[in-house]
Amino acid sequence: MAGIDIIIEEKKEDSVDRQKVCPFLLRVFVSTTGHHHKMSEYNKGNVPQNELQIYTWKDATLNELALLVKEVNPEARRKGTKFSFALVYPDIRTPMYRMREIGSTMAGQKGPDDLKTLLQARLSVGDYMDIAITPADSWNANARKNYSQSYTNHRQRQY
């Protein structure tokens, strides 16, 4: 009897055959201040200055998008850099845009939102992505500061 090889492929519900499905253009606006752009920067047909144009698919993850941003932004490559993602979309009732945060990732550290896809975030083709980058130094300094304050408060309550 001839040997038969069985190949079982695990296919995710929301996965896209990237060889057959055409990618769409995602306009990404990056802020390196640690805060998302103000909504006023998206009004009346205007958009913020720092634009990246990324061709992607709806099964792209937040981690994948962070990797693409790191390719063009060397400062964002440092371990501990935080990426906060938000969708900017038109409000169907008024002639303005709305923003909805969809998750965050951190360079060099696994997190719960790393594998969240654009489809899971309910992105519609034509929406914008706003990414706020918090540099590793300021993020880590605040974390250490908060930790040391809580540690000091805890020690003071003990004695």
XYZ file of C-alpha atoms in Angstrom:
159
model
C 0.000 0.000 0.000
C 1.402 3.392 -0.962
C 1.999 5.987 1.736
C -0.566 8.738 1.791
C 0.306 12.115 3.210
C -2.551 14.021 4.749
C -2.149 17.730 5.082
C -4.553 19.531 7.342
C -4.580 23.287 7.092
C -6.072 25.297 9.885
C -7.987 28.160 8.356
C -9.122 31.048 10.490
C -12.678 32.293 10.094
C -11.638 35.732 8.991
C -8.516 34.803 7.030
C -8.138 36.048 3.485
C -6.370 34.288 0.636
C -3.833 37.039 0.018
C -2.821 35.444 -3.295
C -6.344 35.813 -4.678
C -7.855 38.793 -2.855
C -6.757 42.290 -3.824
C -5.551 44.450 -0.892
C -7.168 47.787 -0.093
C -5.544 51.122 0.719
C -5.494 51.988 4.409
C -4.603 55.595 5.134
C -2.711 55.658 8.438
C -1.937 58.814 10.400
C 0.861 58.477 12.944
C 1.415 60.675 15.972
C 4.654 60.315 17.941
C 3.401 62.380 20.903
C 1.693 59.463 22.618
C -1.753 60.961 21.886
C -4.112 60.486 18.954
C -4.675 63.360 16.565
C -7.438 65.819 17.442
C -10.714 65.215 15.651
C -10.578 68.786 14.322
C -7.642 67.681 12.128
C -10.034 65.384 10.236
C -12.783 67.954 9.573
C -13.785 69.591 6.292
C -11.808 67.209 4.082
C -8.550 67.781 5.953
C -6.289 65.095 7.356
C -3.216 65.229 9.634
C 0.278 65.604 8.156
C 2.010 62.297 9.018
C 0.338 59.943 6.545
C 1.394 56.416 5.670
C -0.383 54.610 2.872
C -0.517 50.886 3.506
C -1.986 48.268 1.205
C -3.391 45.533 3.393
C -6.173 43.008 3.913
C -8.938 42.758 6.506
C -7.160 39.851 8.209
C -4.117 42.039 8.971
C -3.381 42.180 12.703
C -2.514 45.197 14.825
C 0.933 43.676 15.351
C 1.403 43.436 11.563
C 0.507 47.122 11.195
C 2.905 48.052 14.008
C 5.703 46.196 12.180
C 4.996 48.197 9.014
C 5.091 51.475 10.959
C 8.400 50.439 12.563
C 9.904 49.938 9.089
C 9.538 53.657 8.322
C 9.904 55.029 11.852
C 13.250 53.956 13.400
C 12.481 55.530 16.807
C 9.449 53.238 17.145
C 11.609 50.105 16.947
C 12.826 50.352 20.531
C 11.593 47.713 22.928
C 8.778 49.053 25.082
C 7.402 51.494 22.496
C 3.599 51.516 22.729
C 1.305 51.686 19.680
C -2.310 52.734 20.347
C -4.669 52.108 17.427
C -7.915 53.940 16.683
C -10.288 53.926 13.738
C -11.433 57.253 12.342
C -14.680 56.921 10.431
C -17.400 59.212 9.060
C -20.456 59.737 11.241
C -23.477 58.809 9.134
C -25.742 61.319 10.952
C -23.519 64.410 10.824
C -20.845 65.681 8.424
C -17.948 64.887 10.747
C -15.657 62.050 11.778
C -15.646 59.923 14.920
C -12.760 58.050 16.551
C -12.901 54.661 18.259
C -9.908 53.052 19.979
C -9.464 49.428 18.938
C -6.376 48.227 20.808
C -2.690 48.597 21.491
C 0.567 46.715 21.066
C 4.035 47.107 22.526
C 7.336 46.572 20.725
C 9.171 43.528 22.062
C 6.324 42.373 24.281
C 3.317 40.161 23.553
C -0.091 41.526 24.393
C -3.786 40.664 24.145
C -4.440 42.908 21.112
C -1.485 41.733 18.984
C -3.576 39.277 16.973
C -6.704 41.445 16.703
C -7.581 41.829 13.020
C -9.020 44.777 11.154
C -12.125 42.688 10.513
C -12.543 42.035 14.249
C -12.154 45.780 14.830
C -15.020 46.316 12.333
C -12.962 48.438 9.940
C -14.781 49.483 6.784
C -12.851 50.165 3.607
C -12.415 53.949 3.514
C -11.918 54.364 7.276
C -8.678 55.918 8.473
C -6.323 54.460 11.084
C -4.844 56.770 13.726
C -1.814 55.375 15.546
C -0.430 57.114 18.634
C 3.143 56.082 19.372
C 4.439 56.469 22.910
C 8.247 56.218 22.957
C 9.751 53.575 25.211
C 11.539 56.111 27.427
C 8.468 58.136 28.379
C 6.249 55.054 28.719
C 8.757 53.224 30.930
C 9.531 56.336 32.989
C 5.837 56.804 33.798
C 5.423 53.122 34.620
C 8.411 53.221 36.978
C 7.157 56.455 38.527
C 3.677 55.008 39.157
C 5.171 51.796 40.524
C 7.484 53.625 42.912
C 4.623 55.867 44.103
C 2.358 52.895 44.780
C 5.230 51.080 46.495
C 5.907 54.124 48.705
C 2.194 54.497 49.546
C 2.017 50.805 50.400
C 5.067 51.027 52.688
C 3.650 54.125 54.429
C 0.378 52.323 55.198
C 2.256 49.387 56.728
C 4.090 51.480 59.331
